[in-house]
XYZ file of C-alpha atoms in Angstrom:
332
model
C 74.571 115.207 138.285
C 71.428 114.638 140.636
C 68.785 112.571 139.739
C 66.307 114.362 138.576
C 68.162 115.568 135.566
C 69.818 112.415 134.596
C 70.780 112.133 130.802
C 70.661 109.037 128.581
C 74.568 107.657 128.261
C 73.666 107.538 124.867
C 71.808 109.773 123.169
C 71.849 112.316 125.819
C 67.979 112.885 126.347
C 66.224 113.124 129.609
C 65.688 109.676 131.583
C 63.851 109.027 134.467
C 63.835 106.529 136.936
C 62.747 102.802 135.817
C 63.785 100.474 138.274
C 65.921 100.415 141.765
C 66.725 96.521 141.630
C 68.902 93.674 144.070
C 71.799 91.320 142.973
C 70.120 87.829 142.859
C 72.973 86.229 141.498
C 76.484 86.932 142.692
C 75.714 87.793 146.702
C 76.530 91.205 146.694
C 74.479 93.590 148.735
C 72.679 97.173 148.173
C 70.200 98.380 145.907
C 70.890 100.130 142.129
C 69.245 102.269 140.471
C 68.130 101.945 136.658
C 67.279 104.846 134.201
C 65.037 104.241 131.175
C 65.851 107.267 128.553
C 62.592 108.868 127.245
C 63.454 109.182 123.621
C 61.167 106.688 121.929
C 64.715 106.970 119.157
C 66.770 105.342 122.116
C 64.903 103.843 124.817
C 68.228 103.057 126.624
C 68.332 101.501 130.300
C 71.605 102.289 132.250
C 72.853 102.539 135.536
C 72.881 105.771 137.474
C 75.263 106.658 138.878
C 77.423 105.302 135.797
C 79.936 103.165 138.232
C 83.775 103.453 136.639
C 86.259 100.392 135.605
C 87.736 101.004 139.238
C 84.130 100.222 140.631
C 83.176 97.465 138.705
C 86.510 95.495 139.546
C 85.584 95.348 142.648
C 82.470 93.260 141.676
C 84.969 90.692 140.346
C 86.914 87.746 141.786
C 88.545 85.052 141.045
C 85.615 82.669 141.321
C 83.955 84.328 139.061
C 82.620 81.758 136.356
C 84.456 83.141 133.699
C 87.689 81.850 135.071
C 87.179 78.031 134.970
C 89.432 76.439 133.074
C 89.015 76.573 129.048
C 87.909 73.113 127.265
C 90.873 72.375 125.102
C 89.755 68.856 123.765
C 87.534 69.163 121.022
C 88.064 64.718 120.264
C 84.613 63.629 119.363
C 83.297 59.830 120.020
C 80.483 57.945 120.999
C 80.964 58.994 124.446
C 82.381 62.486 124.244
C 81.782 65.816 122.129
C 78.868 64.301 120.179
C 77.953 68.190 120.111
C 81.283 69.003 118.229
C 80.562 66.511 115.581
C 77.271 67.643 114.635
C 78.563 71.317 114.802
C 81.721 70.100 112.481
C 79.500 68.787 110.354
C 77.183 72.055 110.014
C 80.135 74.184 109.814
C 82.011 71.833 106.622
C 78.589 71.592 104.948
C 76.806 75.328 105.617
C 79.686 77.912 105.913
C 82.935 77.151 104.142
C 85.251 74.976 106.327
C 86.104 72.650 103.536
C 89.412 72.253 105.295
C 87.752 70.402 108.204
C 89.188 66.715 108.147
C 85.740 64.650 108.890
C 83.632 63.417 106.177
C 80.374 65.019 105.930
C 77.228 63.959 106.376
C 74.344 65.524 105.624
C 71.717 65.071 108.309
C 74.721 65.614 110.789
C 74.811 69.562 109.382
C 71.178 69.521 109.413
C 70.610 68.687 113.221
C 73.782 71.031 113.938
C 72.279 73.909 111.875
C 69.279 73.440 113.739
C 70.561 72.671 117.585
C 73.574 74.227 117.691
C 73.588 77.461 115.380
C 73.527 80.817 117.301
C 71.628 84.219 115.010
C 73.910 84.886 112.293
C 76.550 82.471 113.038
C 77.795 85.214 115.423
C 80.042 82.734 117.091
C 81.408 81.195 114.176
C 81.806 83.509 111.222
C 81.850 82.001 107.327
C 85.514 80.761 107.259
C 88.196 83.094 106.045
C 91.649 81.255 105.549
C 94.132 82.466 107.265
C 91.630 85.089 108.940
C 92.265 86.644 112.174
C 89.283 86.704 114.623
C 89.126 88.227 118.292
C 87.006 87.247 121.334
C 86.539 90.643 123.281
C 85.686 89.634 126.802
C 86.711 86.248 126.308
C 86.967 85.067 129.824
C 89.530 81.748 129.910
C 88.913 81.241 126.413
C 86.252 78.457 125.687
C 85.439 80.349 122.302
C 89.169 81.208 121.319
C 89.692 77.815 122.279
C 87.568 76.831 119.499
C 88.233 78.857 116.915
C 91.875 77.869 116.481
C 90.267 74.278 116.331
C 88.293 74.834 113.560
C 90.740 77.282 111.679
C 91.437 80.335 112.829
C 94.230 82.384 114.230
C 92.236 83.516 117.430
C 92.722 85.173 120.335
C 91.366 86.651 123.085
C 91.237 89.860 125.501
C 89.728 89.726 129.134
C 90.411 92.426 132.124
C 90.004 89.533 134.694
C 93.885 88.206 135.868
C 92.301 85.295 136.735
C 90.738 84.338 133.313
C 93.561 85.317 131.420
C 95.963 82.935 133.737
C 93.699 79.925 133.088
C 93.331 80.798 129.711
C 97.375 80.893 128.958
C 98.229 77.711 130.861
C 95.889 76.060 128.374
C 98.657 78.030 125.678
C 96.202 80.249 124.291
C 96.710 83.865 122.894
C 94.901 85.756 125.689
C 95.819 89.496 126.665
C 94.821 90.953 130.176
C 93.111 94.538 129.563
C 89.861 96.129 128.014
C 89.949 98.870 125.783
C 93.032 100.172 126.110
C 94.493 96.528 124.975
C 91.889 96.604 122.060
C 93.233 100.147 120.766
C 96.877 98.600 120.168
C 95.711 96.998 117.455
C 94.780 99.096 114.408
C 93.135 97.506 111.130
C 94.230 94.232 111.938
C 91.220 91.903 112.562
C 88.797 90.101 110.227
C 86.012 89.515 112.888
C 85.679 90.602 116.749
C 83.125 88.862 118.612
C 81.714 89.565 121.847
C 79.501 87.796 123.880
C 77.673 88.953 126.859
C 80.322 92.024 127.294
C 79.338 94.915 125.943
C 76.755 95.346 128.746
C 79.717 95.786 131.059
C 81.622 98.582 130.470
C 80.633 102.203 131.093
C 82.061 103.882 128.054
C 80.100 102.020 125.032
C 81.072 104.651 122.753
C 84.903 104.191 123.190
C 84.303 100.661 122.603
C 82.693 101.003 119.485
C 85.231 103.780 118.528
C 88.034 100.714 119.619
C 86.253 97.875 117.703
C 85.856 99.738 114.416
C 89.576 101.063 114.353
C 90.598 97.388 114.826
C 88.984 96.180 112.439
C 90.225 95.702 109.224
C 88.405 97.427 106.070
C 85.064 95.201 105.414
C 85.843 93.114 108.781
C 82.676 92.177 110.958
C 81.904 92.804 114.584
C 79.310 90.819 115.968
C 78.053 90.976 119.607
C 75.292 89.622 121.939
C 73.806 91.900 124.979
C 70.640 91.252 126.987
C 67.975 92.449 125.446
C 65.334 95.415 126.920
C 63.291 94.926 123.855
C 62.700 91.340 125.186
C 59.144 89.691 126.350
C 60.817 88.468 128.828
C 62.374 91.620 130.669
C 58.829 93.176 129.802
C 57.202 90.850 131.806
C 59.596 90.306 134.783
C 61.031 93.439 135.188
C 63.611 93.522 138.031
C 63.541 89.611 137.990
C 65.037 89.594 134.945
C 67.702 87.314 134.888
C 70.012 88.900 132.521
C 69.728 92.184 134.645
C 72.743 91.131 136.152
C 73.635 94.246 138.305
C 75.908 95.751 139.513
C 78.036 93.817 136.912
C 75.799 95.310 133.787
C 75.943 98.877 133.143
C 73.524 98.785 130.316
C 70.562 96.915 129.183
C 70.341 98.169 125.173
C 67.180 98.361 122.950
C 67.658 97.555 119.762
C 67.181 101.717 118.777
C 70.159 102.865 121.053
C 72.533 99.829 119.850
C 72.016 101.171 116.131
C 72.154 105.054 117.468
C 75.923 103.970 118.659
C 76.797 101.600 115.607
C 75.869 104.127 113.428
C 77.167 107.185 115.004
C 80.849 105.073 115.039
C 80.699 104.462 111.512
C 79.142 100.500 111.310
C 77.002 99.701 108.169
C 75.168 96.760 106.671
C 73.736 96.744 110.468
C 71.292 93.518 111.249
C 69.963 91.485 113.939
C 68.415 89.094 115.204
C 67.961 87.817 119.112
C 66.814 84.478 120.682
C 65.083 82.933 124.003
C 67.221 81.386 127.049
C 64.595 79.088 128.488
C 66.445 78.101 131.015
C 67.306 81.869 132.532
C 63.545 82.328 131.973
C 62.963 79.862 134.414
C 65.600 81.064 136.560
C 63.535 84.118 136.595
C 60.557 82.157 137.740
C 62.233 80.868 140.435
C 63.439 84.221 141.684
C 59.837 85.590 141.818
C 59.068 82.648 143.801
C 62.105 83.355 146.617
C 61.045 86.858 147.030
C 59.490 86.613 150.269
C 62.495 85.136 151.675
C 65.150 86.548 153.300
C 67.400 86.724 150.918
C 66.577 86.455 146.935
C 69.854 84.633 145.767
C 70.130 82.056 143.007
C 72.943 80.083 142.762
C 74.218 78.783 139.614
C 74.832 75.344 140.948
C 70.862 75.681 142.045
C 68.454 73.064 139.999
C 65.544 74.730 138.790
C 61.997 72.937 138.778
C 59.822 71.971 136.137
C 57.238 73.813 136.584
C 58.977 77.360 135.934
C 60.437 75.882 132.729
C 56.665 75.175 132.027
C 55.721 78.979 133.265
C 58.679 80.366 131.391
C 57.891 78.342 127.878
C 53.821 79.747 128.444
C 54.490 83.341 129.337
C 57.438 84.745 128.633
C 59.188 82.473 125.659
C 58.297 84.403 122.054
C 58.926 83.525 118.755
C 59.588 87.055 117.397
C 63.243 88.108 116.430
C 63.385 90.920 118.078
C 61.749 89.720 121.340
C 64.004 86.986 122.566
C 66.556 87.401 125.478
C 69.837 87.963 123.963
C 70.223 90.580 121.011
C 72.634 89.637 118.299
C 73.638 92.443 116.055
C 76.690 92.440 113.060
C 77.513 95.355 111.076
C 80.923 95.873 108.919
C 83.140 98.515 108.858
């Protein structure tokens, strides 16, 4: 299809040209192209050309982040995990895991409810005994990792060899694949999370067609995906951090996510979304190396004060529907 007639991957109306953007965070070189689709219904931003599975593989290796080694010890003391206490504590006292062992105290849920809880407790669903939960795009398995701590029978499914290696010599339940992995299992989930993978693969609607079918009747999916309804991409455009490409195929509004959760059969649909001040800053800091030779930003780079202090005055908002990262849950 040329260019000039390029359809939205999702609701099929004309979109024009929005952006032709640079990797700034992985090293690779070359210039994409991104399509914004006119339909104020939709609004979707996608790459063109659409790459394929085979192309975005390439993009991949094994140092990719998301195949570090999972953190299996969850042992809280003065020293270590204070975090995991606090979120213990919130979970036990705000969302049914009465079967946790630690004694709970009150302000302990309190400061976890208030540092630690993601929109919706997307991460960590209201406890279901003996429920089954999936991480879709799990990488090693920090999140699977954690669910069968707190409860669950969890597991995981990532296409990276790597991830899935690192994640089964720390004996988690970890399958190598995408979609096709995802359609062997038929009604058989309570809950399937993902987190910062939708984005990724070309054919959203077969993944929403996958996640509903594997879902058991009334289960949940829940999943987070940059956000182009943010203040933040609004502002920085192509410096957006979570632009990510070539790795992300799609940067969703809010309107096209419900266009495809509703086409696929999802309902009690909500949201919610929230601010990443540190990849705001990270933006900053970008817009700052542009006139050098190469705009690159490592992850092991330290970012200065001052573009946390930028970020926090220009592009942080307090809106739910304007922060970063979109979380969305529906039911089936």
């Amino acid at each position: 299809m040329i260019k000039n007639n390029v359809l939205c991957v999702i609701c099929k109306c004309q979109s024009d040209k929005y952006l032709t953007v640079t990797d700034m965070l992985y090293g690779f070189d070359g210039e994409w192209d991104l399509f914004k689709c006119n339909n104020n219904e939709c609004g979707h931003i996608f790459q063109f050309p659409v790459p394929n599975d085979t192309d975005l593989r390439n993009y991949y290796s094994d140092k990719y982040y998301s195949a570090s080694p999972p953190q299996v010890d969850f042992n809280f003391s003065y020293k270590q995990n204070r975090g995991v206490w606090l979120k213990l504590n919130y979970l036990k006292y705000f969302l049914g895991y009465n079967h946790l062992s630690q004694h709970n105290f009150f302000p302990a849920a309190l400061f976890g409810k208030y540092l630690l809880s993601k929109p919706m407790n997307y991460d960590t669903p209201r406890f279901i005994k003996n429920g089954k939960i999936l991480d879709f795009g799990c990488g090693s398995g920090d999140s699977v990792s954690f669910l069968n701590y707190i409860g669950w029978d969890s597991e995981g499914i990532d296409f990276s060899n790597a991830a899935v290696e690192a994640g089964k010599k720390a004996k988690l339940k970890i399958k190598q694949g995408s979609i096709e992995e995802l359609d062997k299992m038929v009604n058989y989930y309570d809950y399937i999370m993902s987190s910062h993978c939708v984005e990724h693969v070309p054919d959203v609607y077969r993944l929403f067609n996958s996640f509903y079918n594997a879902l058991k009747k009334g289960g949940t999916l829940a999943i987070e995906v940059p956000n182009s309804d943010s203040l933040s991409f609004k502002i920085l455009k192509k410096y957006y951090y979570y632009l990510a490409v070539p790795l992300h195929v799609h940067i969703f509004s809010i309107k096209s996510l419900l266009l495809i959760a509703k086409k696929t059969g999802f309902k009690n649909i909500e949201f919610s979304s929230y601010n990443n001040l540190s990849k705001q800053a990270a933006s900053f800091e970008l817009i700052y190396r542009k006139s050098k030779t190469k705009l690159f930003l490592s992850s092991k780079d330290k970012i200065k004060l001052r573009y946390y202090l930028m970020a926090l005055l220009k592009t942080y908002s307090f809106n739910s529907s304007k922060g970063d990262c979109l979380v969305m849950k529906m039911s089936k």
